[in-house]
Short mmCIF file of N, CA and C in Angstrom, two decimals:
data_model
loop_
_atom_site.label_atom_id
_atom_site.label_comp_id
_atom_site.label_asym_id
_atom_site.label_seq_id
_atom_site.Cartn_x
_atom_site.Cartn_y
_atom_site.Cartn_z
N UNK Y 1 77.58 94.76 66.29
CA UNK Y 1 78.52 95.39 67.10
C UNK Y 1 77.41 95.47 68.53
N UNK Y 2 76.47 95.97 68.54
CA UNK Y 2 75.33 96.12 69.89
C UNK Y 2 75.22 94.93 70.76
N UNK Y 3 75.40 93.89 70.18
CA UNK Y 3 74.72 92.58 70.68
C UNK Y 3 76.15 92.49 71.28
N UNK Y 4 77.40 92.76 71.03
CA UNK Y 4 78.79 92.56 71.77
C UNK Y 4 78.96 93.44 72.82
N UNK Y 5 78.55 94.92 72.70
CA UNK Y 5 78.60 95.74 73.72
C UNK Y 5 77.27 95.11 74.94
N UNK Y 6 76.35 94.43 74.50
CA UNK Y 6 75.58 94.29 75.58
C UNK Y 6 76.09 92.83 76.41
N UNK Y 7 76.97 92.27 75.49
CA UNK Y 7 77.30 91.04 76.15
C UNK Y 7 78.73 91.15 77.29
N UNK Y 8 79.43 92.38 76.52
CA UNK Y 8 80.63 92.94 77.65
C UNK Y 8 79.59 93.46 78.88
N UNK Y 9 78.61 94.41 78.99
CA UNK Y 9 78.05 94.94 79.82
C UNK Y 9 77.52 93.80 80.99
N UNK Y 10 77.04 92.82 80.45
CA UNK Y 10 76.59 91.57 81.08
C UNK Y 10 77.75 90.70 82.00
N UNK Y 11 78.67 90.68 80.97
CA UNK Y 11 80.00 89.71 82.07
C UNK Y 11 80.25 90.95 82.82
N UNK Y 12 80.39 92.15 82.53
CA UNK Y 12 80.90 93.44 83.87
C UNK Y 12 80.11 93.51 84.72
N UNK Y 13 79.01 93.11 84.69
CA UNK Y 13 77.59 93.28 85.77
C UNK Y 13 77.78 91.88 86.60
N UNK Y 14 78.28 90.71 86.12
CA UNK Y 14 78.07 89.47 86.41
C UNK Y 14 79.43 89.30 87.28
N UNK Y 15 80.51 89.76 86.95
CA UNK Y 15 81.81 90.09 87.82
C UNK Y 15 82.06 90.75 88.61
N UNK Y 16 81.28 92.25 89.04
CA UNK Y 16 81.04 93.06 90.07
C UNK Y 16 79.83 92.27 91.10
N UNK Y 17 79.16 91.19 90.31
CA UNK Y 17 78.25 90.81 91.48
C UNK Y 17 79.39 89.78 92.14
N UNK Y 18 80.27 89.08 91.59
CA UNK Y 18 80.81 87.89 92.08
C UNK Y 18 81.65 88.86 93.41
N UNK Y 19 82.26 89.98 93.01
CA UNK Y 19 83.35 90.61 93.57
C UNK Y 19 82.37 90.98 94.92
N UNK Y 20 81.64 91.57 94.82
CA UNK Y 20 80.80 92.00 95.90
C UNK Y 20 80.23 90.86 96.70
N UNK Y 21 79.81 89.70 96.08
CA UNK Y 21 79.44 88.53 96.89
C UNK Y 21 80.94 87.81 97.78
N UNK Y 22 82.05 87.79 96.95
CA UNK Y 22 83.26 87.73 97.97
C UNK Y 22 83.61 88.58 98.99
N UNK Y 23 83.48 90.15 98.63
CA UNK Y 23 83.88 90.89 99.61
C UNK Y 23 82.60 90.61 101.08
N UNK Y 24 81.50 90.26 100.63
CA UNK Y 24 80.74 89.98 101.95
C UNK Y 24 80.83 88.61 102.52
N UNK Y 25 81.60 87.82 101.81
CA UNK Y 25 82.16 86.66 102.46
C UNK Y 25 83.12 86.67 103.23
N UNK Y 26 83.70 87.23 102.95
CA UNK Y 26 85.28 87.72 103.72
C UNK Y 26 85.21 88.64 104.87
N UNK Y 27 84.40 89.66 104.59
CA UNK Y 27 83.78 90.31 105.60
C UNK Y 27 83.07 89.64 106.67
N UNK Y 28 82.24 88.49 106.43
CA UNK Y 28 81.51 87.67 107.30
C UNK Y 28 82.70 86.65 108.05
N UNK Y 29 83.51 86.50 107.33
CA UNK Y 29 84.69 85.34 107.93
C UNK Y 29 85.48 86.23 108.78
N UNK Y 30 85.66 87.64 108.40
CA UNK Y 30 86.70 88.01 109.57
C UNK Y 30 86.16 88.50 110.71
N UNK Y 31 84.34 88.80 110.37
CA UNK Y 31 83.77 89.10 111.53
C UNK Y 31 83.48 88.03 112.59
N UNK Y 32 83.71 86.54 112.28
CA UNK Y 32 83.09 85.55 112.77
C UNK Y 32 84.74 85.28 113.72
N UNK Y 33 85.84 85.30 113.00
CA UNK Y 33 86.94 84.97 113.51
C UNK Y 33 87.33 86.26 114.94
N UNK Y 34 86.86 87.48 114.36
CA UNK Y 34 86.98 88.51 115.64
C UNK Y 34 85.79 87.92 116.71
N UNK Y 35 84.93 86.98 116.29
CA UNK Y 35 83.80 87.01 117.68
C UNK Y 35 84.31 85.77 118.66
N UNK Y 36 85.25 85.02 117.47
CA UNK Y 36 85.84 83.81 118.23
C UNK Y 36 86.83 84.49 119.44
N UNK Y 37 87.62 85.38 118.86
CA UNK Y 37 88.83 85.85 119.34
C UNK Y 37 88.27 86.48 120.79
N UNK Y 38 87.39 87.41 120.60
CA UNK Y 38 86.39 87.86 121.63
C UNK Y 38 86.18 86.73 123.10
N UNK Y 39 85.36 85.77 122.11
CA UNK Y 39 84.96 84.76 123.17
C UNK Y 39 86.11 84.08 123.90
N UNK Y 40 87.34 84.07 123.18
CA UNK Y 40 88.60 83.28 123.36
C UNK Y 40 89.01 84.31 124.78
N UNK Y 41 89.05 85.72 124.73
CA UNK Y 41 89.58 86.17 125.60
C UNK Y 41 88.77 86.40 126.94
N UNK Y 42 87.41 86.50 126.73
CA UNK Y 42 86.48 86.17 127.84
C UNK Y 42 86.52 85.07 128.58
N UNK Y 43 86.90 83.81 127.87
CA UNK Y 43 87.30 82.62 128.78
C UNK Y 43 88.34 82.68 129.38
N UNK Y 44 89.40 83.35 129.04
CA UNK Y 44 90.71 83.22 129.57
C UNK Y 44 90.78 84.12 131.05
#
């Protein structure tokens, strides 16, 4: 039972890390898209 609990904790921790990583990538993509928009407006 103890091993099963440890395994569940490990899975939860890794899925949380994956979610954080996805969030970081999404915000980075958003920032680069915003930067491109600003650059396009400056050119116009």
